[in-house]
Short mmCIF file of C-alpha atoms and ligand atoms in Angstrom, two decimals:
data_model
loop_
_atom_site.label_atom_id
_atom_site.label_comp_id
_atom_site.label_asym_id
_atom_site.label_seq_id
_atom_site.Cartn_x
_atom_site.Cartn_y
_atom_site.Cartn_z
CA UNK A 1 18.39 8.62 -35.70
CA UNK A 2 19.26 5.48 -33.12
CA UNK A 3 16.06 4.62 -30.69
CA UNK A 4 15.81 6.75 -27.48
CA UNK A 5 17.77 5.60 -24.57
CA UNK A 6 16.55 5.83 -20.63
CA UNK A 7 17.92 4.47 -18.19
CA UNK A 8 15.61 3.95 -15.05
CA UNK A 9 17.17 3.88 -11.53
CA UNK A 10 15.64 1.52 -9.01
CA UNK A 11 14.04 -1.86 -9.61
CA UNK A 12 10.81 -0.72 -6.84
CA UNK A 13 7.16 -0.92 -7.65
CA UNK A 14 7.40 3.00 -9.60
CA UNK A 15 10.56 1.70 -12.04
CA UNK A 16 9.27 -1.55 -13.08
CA UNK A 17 5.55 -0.31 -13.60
CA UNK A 18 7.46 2.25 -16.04
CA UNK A 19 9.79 -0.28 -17.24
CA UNK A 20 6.24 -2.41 -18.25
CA UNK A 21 4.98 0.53 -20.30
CA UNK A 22 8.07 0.90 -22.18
CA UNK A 23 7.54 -2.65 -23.10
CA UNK A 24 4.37 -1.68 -24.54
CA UNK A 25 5.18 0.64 -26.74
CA UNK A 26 4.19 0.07 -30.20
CA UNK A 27 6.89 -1.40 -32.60
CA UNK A 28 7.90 2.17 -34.12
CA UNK A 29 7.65 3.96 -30.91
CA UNK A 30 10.17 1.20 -29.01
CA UNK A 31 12.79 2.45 -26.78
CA UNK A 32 16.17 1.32 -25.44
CA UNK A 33 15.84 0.99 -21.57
CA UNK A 34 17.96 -0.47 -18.57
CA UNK A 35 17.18 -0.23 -14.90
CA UNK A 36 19.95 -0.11 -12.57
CA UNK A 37 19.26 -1.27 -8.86
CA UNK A 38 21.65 -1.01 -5.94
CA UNK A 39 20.79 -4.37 -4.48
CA UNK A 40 22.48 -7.14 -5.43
CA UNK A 41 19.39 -9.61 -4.88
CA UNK A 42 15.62 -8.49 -4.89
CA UNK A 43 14.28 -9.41 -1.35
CA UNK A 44 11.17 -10.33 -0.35
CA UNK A 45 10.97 -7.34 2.27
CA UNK A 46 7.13 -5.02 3.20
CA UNK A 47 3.81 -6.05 4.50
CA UNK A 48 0.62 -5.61 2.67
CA UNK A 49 0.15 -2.91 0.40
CA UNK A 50 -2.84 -1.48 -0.92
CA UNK A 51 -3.82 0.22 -4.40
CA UNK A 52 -6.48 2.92 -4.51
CA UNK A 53 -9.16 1.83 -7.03
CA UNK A 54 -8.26 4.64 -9.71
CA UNK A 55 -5.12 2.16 -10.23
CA UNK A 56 -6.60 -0.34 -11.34
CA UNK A 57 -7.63 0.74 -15.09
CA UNK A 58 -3.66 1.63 -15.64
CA UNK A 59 -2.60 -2.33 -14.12
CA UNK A 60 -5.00 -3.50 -16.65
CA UNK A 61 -3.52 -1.00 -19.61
CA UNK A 62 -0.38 -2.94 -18.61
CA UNK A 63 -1.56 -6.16 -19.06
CA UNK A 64 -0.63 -7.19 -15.00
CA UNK A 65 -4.56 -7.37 -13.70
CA UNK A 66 -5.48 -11.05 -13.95
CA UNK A 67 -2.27 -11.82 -12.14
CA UNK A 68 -3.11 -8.99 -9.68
CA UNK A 69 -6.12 -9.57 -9.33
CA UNK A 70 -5.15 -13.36 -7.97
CA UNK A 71 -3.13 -11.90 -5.14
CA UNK A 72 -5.45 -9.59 -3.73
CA UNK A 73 -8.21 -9.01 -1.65
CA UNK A 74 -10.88 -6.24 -2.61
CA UNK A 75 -10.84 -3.76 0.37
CA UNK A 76 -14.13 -2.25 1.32
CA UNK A 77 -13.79 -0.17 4.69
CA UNK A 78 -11.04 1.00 7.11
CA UNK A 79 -12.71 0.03 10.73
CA UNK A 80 -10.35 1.54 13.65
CA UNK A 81 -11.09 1.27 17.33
CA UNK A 82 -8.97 2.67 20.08
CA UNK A 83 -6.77 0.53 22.73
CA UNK A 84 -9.52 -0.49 25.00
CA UNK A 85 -11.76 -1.43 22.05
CA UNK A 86 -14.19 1.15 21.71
CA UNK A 87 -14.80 2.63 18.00
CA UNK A 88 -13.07 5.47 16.54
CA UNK A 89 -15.03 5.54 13.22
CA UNK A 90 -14.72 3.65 9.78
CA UNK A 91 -13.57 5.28 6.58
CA UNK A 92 -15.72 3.78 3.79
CA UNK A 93 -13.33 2.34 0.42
CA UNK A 94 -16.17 0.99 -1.23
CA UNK A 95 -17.21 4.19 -2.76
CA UNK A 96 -14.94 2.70 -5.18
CA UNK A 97 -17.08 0.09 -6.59
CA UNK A 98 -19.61 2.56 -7.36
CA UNK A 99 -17.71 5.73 -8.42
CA UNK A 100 -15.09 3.60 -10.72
CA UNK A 101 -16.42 0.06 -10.87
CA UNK A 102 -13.93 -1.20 -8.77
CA UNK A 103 -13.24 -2.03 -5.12
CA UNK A 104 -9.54 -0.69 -4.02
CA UNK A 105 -7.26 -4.26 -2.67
CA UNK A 106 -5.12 -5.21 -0.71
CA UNK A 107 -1.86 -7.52 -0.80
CA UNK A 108 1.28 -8.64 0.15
CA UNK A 109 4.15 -6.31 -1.55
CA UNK A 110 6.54 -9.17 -2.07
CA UNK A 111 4.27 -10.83 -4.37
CA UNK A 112 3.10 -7.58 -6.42
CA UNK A 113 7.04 -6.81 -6.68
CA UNK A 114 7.29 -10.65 -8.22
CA UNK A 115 4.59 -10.26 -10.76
CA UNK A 116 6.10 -6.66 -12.07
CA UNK A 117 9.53 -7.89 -11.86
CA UNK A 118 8.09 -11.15 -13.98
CA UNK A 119 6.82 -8.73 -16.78
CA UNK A 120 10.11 -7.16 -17.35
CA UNK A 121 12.89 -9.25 -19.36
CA UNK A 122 15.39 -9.87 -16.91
CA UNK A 123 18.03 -8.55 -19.20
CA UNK A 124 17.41 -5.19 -18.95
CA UNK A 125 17.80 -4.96 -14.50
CA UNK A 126 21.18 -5.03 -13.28
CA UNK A 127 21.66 -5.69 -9.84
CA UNK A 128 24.37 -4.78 -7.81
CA UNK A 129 24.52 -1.04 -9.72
CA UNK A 130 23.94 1.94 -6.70
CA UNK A 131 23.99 5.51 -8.57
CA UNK A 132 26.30 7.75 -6.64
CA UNK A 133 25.96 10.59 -8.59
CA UNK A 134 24.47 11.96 -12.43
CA UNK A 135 25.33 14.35 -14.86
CA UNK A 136 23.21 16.00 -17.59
CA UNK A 137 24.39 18.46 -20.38
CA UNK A 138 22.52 19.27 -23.80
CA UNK A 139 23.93 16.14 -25.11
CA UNK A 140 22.72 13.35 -22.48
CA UNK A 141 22.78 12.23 -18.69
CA UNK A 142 24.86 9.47 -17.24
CA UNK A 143 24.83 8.10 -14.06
CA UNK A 144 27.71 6.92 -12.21
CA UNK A 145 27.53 4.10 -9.57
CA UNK A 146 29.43 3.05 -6.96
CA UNK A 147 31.29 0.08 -8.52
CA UNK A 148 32.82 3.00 -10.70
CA UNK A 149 30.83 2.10 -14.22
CA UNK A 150 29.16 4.88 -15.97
CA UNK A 151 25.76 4.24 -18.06
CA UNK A 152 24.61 7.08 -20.38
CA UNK A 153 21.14 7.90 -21.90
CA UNK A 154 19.09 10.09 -23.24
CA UNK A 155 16.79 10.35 -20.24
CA UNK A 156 17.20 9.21 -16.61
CA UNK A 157 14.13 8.50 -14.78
CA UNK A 158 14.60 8.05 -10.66
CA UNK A 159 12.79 5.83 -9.30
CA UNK A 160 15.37 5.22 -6.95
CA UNK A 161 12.68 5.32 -3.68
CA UNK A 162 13.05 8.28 -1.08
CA UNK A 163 16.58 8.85 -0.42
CA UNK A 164 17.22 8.82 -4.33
CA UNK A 165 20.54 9.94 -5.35
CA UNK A 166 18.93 10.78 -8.76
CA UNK A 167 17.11 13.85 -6.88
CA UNK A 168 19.88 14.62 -4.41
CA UNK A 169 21.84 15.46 -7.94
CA UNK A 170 19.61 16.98 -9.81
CA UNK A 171 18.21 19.07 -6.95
CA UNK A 172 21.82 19.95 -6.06
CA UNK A 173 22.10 21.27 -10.16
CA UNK A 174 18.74 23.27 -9.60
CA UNK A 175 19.97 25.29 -6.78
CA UNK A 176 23.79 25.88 -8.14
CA UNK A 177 21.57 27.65 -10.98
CA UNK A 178 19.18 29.08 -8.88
CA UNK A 179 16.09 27.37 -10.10
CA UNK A 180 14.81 25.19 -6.77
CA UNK A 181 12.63 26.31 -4.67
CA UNK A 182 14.05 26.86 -1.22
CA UNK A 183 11.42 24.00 0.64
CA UNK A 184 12.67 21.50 -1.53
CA UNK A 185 15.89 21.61 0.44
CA UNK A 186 14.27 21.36 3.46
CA UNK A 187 14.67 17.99 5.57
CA UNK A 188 12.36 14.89 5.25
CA UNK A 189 10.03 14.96 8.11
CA UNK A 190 10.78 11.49 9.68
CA UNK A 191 8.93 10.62 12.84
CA UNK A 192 7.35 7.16 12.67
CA UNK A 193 9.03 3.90 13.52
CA UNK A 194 7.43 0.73 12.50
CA UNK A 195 7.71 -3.15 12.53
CA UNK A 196 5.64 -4.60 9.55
CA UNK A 197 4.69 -8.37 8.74
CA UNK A 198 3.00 -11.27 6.76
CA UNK A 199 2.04 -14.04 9.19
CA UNK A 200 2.60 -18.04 8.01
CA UNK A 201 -1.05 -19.17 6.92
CA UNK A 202 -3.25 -18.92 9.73
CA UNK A 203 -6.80 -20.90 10.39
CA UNK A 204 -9.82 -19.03 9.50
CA UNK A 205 -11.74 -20.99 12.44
CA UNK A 206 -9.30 -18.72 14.89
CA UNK A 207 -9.19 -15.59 12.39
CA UNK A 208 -12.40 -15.48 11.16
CA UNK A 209 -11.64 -12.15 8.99
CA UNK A 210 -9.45 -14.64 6.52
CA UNK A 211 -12.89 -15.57 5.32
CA UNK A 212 -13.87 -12.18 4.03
CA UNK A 213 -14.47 -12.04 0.27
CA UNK A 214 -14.12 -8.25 1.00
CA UNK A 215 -11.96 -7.58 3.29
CA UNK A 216 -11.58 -4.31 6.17
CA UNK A 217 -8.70 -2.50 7.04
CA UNK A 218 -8.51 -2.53 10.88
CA UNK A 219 -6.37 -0.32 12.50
CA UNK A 220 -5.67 0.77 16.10
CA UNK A 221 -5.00 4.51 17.60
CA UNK A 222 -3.47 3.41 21.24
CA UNK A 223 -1.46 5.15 23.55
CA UNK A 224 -1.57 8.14 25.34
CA UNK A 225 1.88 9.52 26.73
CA UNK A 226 3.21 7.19 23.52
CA UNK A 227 1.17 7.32 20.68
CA UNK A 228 1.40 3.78 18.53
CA UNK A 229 -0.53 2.66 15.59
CA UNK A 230 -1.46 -1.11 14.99
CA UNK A 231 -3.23 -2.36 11.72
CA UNK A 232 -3.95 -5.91 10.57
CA UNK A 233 -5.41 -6.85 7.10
CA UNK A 234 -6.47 -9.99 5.48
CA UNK A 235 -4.24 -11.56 2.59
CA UNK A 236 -4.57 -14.22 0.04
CA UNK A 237 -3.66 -17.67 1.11
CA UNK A 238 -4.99 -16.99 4.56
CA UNK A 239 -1.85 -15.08 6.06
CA UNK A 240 -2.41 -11.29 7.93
CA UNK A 241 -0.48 -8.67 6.92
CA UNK A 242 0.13 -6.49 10.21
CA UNK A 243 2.46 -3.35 11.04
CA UNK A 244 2.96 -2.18 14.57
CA UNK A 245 4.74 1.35 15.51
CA UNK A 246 4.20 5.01 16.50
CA UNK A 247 6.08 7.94 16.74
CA UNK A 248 10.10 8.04 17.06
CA UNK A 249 9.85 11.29 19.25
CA UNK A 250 6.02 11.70 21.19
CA UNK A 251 5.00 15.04 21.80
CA UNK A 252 6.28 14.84 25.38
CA UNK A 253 9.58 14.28 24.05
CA UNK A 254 9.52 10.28 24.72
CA UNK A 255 9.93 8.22 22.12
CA UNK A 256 7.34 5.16 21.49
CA UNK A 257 10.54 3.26 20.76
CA UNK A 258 12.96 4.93 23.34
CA UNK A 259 16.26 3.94 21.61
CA UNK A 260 15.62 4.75 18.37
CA UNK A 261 15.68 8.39 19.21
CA UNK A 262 18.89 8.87 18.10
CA UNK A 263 18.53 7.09 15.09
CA UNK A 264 15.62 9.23 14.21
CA UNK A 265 18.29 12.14 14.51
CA UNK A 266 20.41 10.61 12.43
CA UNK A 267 18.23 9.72 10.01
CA UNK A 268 16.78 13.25 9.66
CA UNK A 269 19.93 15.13 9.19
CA UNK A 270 20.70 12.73 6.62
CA UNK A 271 18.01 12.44 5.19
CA UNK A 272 19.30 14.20 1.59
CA UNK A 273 22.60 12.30 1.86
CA UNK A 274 22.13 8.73 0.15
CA UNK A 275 24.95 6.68 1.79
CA UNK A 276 22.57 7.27 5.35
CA UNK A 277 19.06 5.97 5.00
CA UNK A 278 16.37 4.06 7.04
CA UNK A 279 15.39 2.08 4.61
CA UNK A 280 12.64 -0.76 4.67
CA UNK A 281 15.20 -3.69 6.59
CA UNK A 282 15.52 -6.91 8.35
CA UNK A 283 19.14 -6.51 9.04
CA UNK A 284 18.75 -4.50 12.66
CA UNK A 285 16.95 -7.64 14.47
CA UNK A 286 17.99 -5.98 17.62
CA UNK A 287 15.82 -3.01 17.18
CA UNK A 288 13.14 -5.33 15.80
CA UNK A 289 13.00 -7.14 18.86
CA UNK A 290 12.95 -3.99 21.13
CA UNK A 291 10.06 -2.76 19.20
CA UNK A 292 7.99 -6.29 18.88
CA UNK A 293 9.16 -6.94 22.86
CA UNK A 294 7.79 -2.86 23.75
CA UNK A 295 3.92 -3.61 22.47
CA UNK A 296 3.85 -8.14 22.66
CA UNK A 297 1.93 -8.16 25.86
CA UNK A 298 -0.72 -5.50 24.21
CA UNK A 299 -4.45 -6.85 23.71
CA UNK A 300 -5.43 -7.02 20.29
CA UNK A 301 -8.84 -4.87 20.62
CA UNK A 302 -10.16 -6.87 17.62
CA UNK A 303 -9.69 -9.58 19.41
CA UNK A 304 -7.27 -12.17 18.58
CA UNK A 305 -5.21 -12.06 21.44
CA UNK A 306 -2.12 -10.21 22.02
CA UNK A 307 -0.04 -8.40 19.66
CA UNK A 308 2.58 -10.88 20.79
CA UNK A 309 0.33 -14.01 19.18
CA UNK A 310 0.67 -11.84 15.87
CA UNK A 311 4.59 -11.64 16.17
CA UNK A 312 4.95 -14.96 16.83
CA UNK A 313 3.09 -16.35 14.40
CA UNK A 314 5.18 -14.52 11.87
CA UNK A 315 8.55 -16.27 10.17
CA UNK A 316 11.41 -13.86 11.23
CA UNK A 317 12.44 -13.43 7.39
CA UNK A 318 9.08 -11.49 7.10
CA UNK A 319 9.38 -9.16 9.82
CA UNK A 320 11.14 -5.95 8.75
CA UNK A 321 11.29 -2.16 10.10
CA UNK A 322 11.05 0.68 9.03
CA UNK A 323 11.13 4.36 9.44
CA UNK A 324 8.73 6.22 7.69
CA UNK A 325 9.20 9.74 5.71
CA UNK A 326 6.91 12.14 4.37
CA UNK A 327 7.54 14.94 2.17
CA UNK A 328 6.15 16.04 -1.22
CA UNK A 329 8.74 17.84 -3.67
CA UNK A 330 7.68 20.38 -5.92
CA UNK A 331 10.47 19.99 -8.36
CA UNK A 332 9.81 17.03 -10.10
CA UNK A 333 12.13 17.16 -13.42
CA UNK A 334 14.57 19.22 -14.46
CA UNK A 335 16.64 19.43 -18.25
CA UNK A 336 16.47 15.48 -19.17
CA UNK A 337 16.15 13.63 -15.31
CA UNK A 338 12.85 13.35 -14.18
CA UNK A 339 11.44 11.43 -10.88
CA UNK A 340 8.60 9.46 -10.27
CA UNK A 341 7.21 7.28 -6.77
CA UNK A 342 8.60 7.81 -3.24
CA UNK A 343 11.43 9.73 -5.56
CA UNK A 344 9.52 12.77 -5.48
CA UNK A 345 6.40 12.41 -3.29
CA UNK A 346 6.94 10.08 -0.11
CA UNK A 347 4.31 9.96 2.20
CA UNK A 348 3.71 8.01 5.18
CA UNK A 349 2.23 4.77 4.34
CA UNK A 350 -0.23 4.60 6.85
CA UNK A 351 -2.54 1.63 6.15
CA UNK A 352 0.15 0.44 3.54
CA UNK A 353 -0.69 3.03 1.34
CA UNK A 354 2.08 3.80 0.27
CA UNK A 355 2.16 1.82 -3.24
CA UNK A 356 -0.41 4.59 -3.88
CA UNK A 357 1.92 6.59 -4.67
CA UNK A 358 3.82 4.97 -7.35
C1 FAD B 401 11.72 -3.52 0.52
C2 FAD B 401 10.52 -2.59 0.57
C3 FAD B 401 9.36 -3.01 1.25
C4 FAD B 401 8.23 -2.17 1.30
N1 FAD B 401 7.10 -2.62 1.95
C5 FAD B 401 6.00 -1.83 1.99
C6 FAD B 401 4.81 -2.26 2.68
O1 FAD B 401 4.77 -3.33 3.25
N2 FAD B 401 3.72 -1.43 2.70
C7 FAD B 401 3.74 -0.20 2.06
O2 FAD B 401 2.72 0.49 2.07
N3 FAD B 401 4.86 0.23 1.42
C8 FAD B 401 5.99 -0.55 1.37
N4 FAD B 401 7.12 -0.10 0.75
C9 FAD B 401 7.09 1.24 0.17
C10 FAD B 401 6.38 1.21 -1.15
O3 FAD B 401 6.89 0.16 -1.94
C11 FAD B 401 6.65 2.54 -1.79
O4 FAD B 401 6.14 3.57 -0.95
C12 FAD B 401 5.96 2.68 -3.14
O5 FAD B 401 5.87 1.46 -3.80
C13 FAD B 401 6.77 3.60 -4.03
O6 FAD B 401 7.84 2.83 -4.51
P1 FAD B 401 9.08 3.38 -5.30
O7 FAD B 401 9.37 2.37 -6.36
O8 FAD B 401 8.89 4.79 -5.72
O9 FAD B 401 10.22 3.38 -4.18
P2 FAD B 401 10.83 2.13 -3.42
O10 FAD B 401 9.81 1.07 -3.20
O11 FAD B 401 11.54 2.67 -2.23
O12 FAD B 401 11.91 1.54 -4.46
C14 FAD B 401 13.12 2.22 -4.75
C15 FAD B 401 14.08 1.24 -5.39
O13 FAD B 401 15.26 1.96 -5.76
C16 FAD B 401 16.40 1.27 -5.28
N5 FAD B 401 17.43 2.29 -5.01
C17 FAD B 401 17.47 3.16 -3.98
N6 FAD B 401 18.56 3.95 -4.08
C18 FAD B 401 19.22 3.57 -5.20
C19 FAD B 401 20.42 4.01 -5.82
N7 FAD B 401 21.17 5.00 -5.31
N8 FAD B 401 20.82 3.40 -6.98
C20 FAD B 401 20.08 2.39 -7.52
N9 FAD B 401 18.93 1.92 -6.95
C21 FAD B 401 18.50 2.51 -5.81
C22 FAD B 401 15.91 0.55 -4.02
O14 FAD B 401 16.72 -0.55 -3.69
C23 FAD B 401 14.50 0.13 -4.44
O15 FAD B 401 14.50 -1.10 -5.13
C24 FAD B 401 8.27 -0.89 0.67
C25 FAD B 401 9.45 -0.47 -0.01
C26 FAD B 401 10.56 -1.31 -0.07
C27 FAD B 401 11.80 -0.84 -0.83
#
C-alpha cells in the first residue's frame, strides 16, 4: 500500500501548523501532503495576534518556539478604560505563568505566518489554486479549483479560513443526506467592522509601553449611540500593533461606519457562498479611509495623542480591514473531509485573539 495522501486547503496559520506536523512524522508513519491556496502571493496582511499560553507546549512539539519566541512579547494583563479615560477593569493573562509555566504573547501575524510558512518545503504550497468545489466517495476526495485542475487524496483537510468552500461542500453533502444539524446552516453572525495595523518603529521615549518586557493589552470601550472598540499592543522591534472599529449596525440601527451597512448585508447573506467574502484586505482604501477619517480626531485615553497620530504613523501597506464573523459549527468532519481553524469555529478576534483558534 502507497503512503496516505491529504491534501490541505489554505496556506493560513491552521494549514501550515498541520502541514509542520506532517513533517514530523516519523520515517514509517510519513505522508504525502500538498496545500493548495487561492492567493497567488502570500501577503503580509493582520495586526498583532496573540496565542493563549496552552499553545505554547504544541509550537515547541513543532520545533517553531525559539523562532517564536524572538517575535513576541509575553502578555501579562488586558487593561481597558473607557473613552474619557476612566477604568473599566483589567483581565489578568498572567495566570499563565503560574498555571502552565508560561506567559501567553503577543505579535505581529505577518511574521508568525513567515516563520510557519519557512518550516514547510515550499514545494508542497501551490499558489494561485482556489477550491471551488470537492467530492468524496468510498474511494477518495478531490477538490476542484477554479483554474479547472482537479487534485485527489485520501483526505482533505480545510483550512481554507471562514468562508471555506471545503465546508460549504461538505456541509451541502451532510444535509442532501440528512445528517447536518439545522444551525449549521444558519448565517454567520457578522457585525463588527475594523481597521487593524502595525505602526513603523516608534521611540520608546514617546511610547513608553515599547519598553515593557511584559507587555498589557490595552483596549478601549467608547461610544455611546456608536459603540467602537480601540486596542493597542506592544510588538517586537518597537512598532504598536493597533485595531480600531465597532459595530457595522449599532443597536439604534446606525452603523459605527455608516456606509458599510450595506456591505454588512451583503456580506451576511453571503456569508456560505465563497465567491462573496469580507475577507482580511487592503484593496478597499476608500472604506479604510472613511473608517480611519470617522475616529482620527479621537483622544487616545492612554494617552498618546489622537487615534489619528496612530494612523499616521502607520505605512499604508499595513493598514487593512476587516469584517469580523463569529460562529462555531458543530459539524466538524464528515466521511474523509475534515476542518480545522476559522474553518469550523470563527470567532471574533477581539484583542487579536483570533490565532487562538487555530
Ligand atoms: C491576511 C490575514 C490577516 C489576519 N490578521 C489577523 C490579525 O491581525 N489579528 C487576528 O487576531 N487575526 C488575524 N487573522 C485571522 C487569524 O489568522 C485567524 O483567525 C486564525 O489564524 C485562524 O486561521 P485559519 O488558518 O483557520 O484561517 P485564515 O487565517 O483565514 O486562513 C485561511 C487561508 O485559506 C485560504 N483560502 C480561503 N479560501 C480558499 C479557497 N477556496 N481555496 C484555497 N484557499 C483558500 C486563504 O487565502 C487563507 O490563506 C488574519 C487572517 C488573514 C487571512
Amino acid at each position: 500500500m502507497g503512503r496516505t495522501k491529504i491534501l490541505i486547503a489554505g496556506a493560513g496559520i491552521s494549514g501550515l501548523a498541520i502541514a509542520i506536523m506532517l513533517e514530523r512524522l516519523p520515517e514509517d508513519k510519513k505522508v504525502d501532503y500538498l496545500i493548495l491556496e487561492r492567493s497567488v502571493m502570500m501577503s503580509a496582511m493582520g495586526s498583532a495576534v496573540s496565542l493563549h499560553t496552552a499553545v505554547i507546549p504544541l509550537l515547541k512539539q513543532l520545533g517553531v518556539w525559539p523562532e517564536i519566541e524572538r517575535i513576541s512579547k509575553p502578555m501579562s494583563h488586558f487593561c481597558i478604560k473607557r473613552a474619557d479615560g476612566s477604568e473599566l477593569g483589567t483581565v489578568d493573562y498572567a495566570y499563565g505563568d503560574s498555571e502552565y509555566s508560561y506567559y501567553g504573547i503577543v505579535m505581529a501575524r505577518p511574521q508568525l505566518h513567515s516563520i510557519l510558512m519557512g518550516h514547510v518545503p515550499s514545494s508542497k504550497i501551490i499558489l494561485g489554486k482556489r477550491i471551488v468545489a470537492t467530492s468524496q466517495d468510498d474511494t477518495g476526495v478531490s477538490c476542484h479549483c477554479a483554474d479547472s485542475t482537479i487534485y485527489h487524496a485520501d483526505i482533505l483537510i480545510g483550512a481554507d479560513g471562514a468562508y471555506s468552500a471545503v465546508r460549504q461542500a461538505l456541509y451541502k453533502d451532510l444535509w442532501a443526506h440528512g445528517n447536518l444539524p439545522r444551525q449549521d446552516i444558519s448565517p454567520i453572525k457578522l457585525d463588527q467592522v475594523v481597521v487593524v495595523g502595525i505602526t513603523e518603529p516608534l521611540s520608546p521615549t514617546d511610547y513608553p509601553m515599547l519598553k515593557e518586557d511584559v507587555c498589557q493589552f490595552r483596549i478601549v470601550l467608547g461610544g455611546h449611540d456608536r459603540p467602537y472598540t480601540m486596542w493597542m499592543v506592544p510588538l517586537t522591534n518597537n512598532r504598536l500593533g493597533w485595531s480600531i472599529g465597532g459595530r457595522s449596525n449599532a443597536s439604534d440601527g446606525s452603523s459605527f461606519w455608516s456606509e458599510s451597512q450595506e456591505e454588512a448585508t451583503d456580506s451576511y447573506a453571503y456569508a456560505h457562498d465563497s465567491s462573496r467574502n469580507a475577507d482580511w484586505s487592503e484593496a478597499e482604501t476608500e472604506s479604510i479611509d472613511e473608517i480611519c477619517s470617522q475616529m482620527r480626531s479621537k483622544r487616545n485615553p492612554f494617552g498618546f495623542g489622537t487615534y489619528g497620530d496612530l494612523i499616521d504613523k502607520t505605512p499604508r501597506h499595513m493598514i487593512s480591514k476587516v469584517m469580523f464573523e463569529e460562529k462555531g459549527f458543530r459539524t466538524w468532519y464528515g466521511g474523509r473531509t475534515v476542518l480545522i481553524g476559522d474553518a469550523c469555529h470563527k470567532s471574533v478576534p477581539f484583542g487579536g485573539c483570533g490565532e487562538c483558534n487555530v
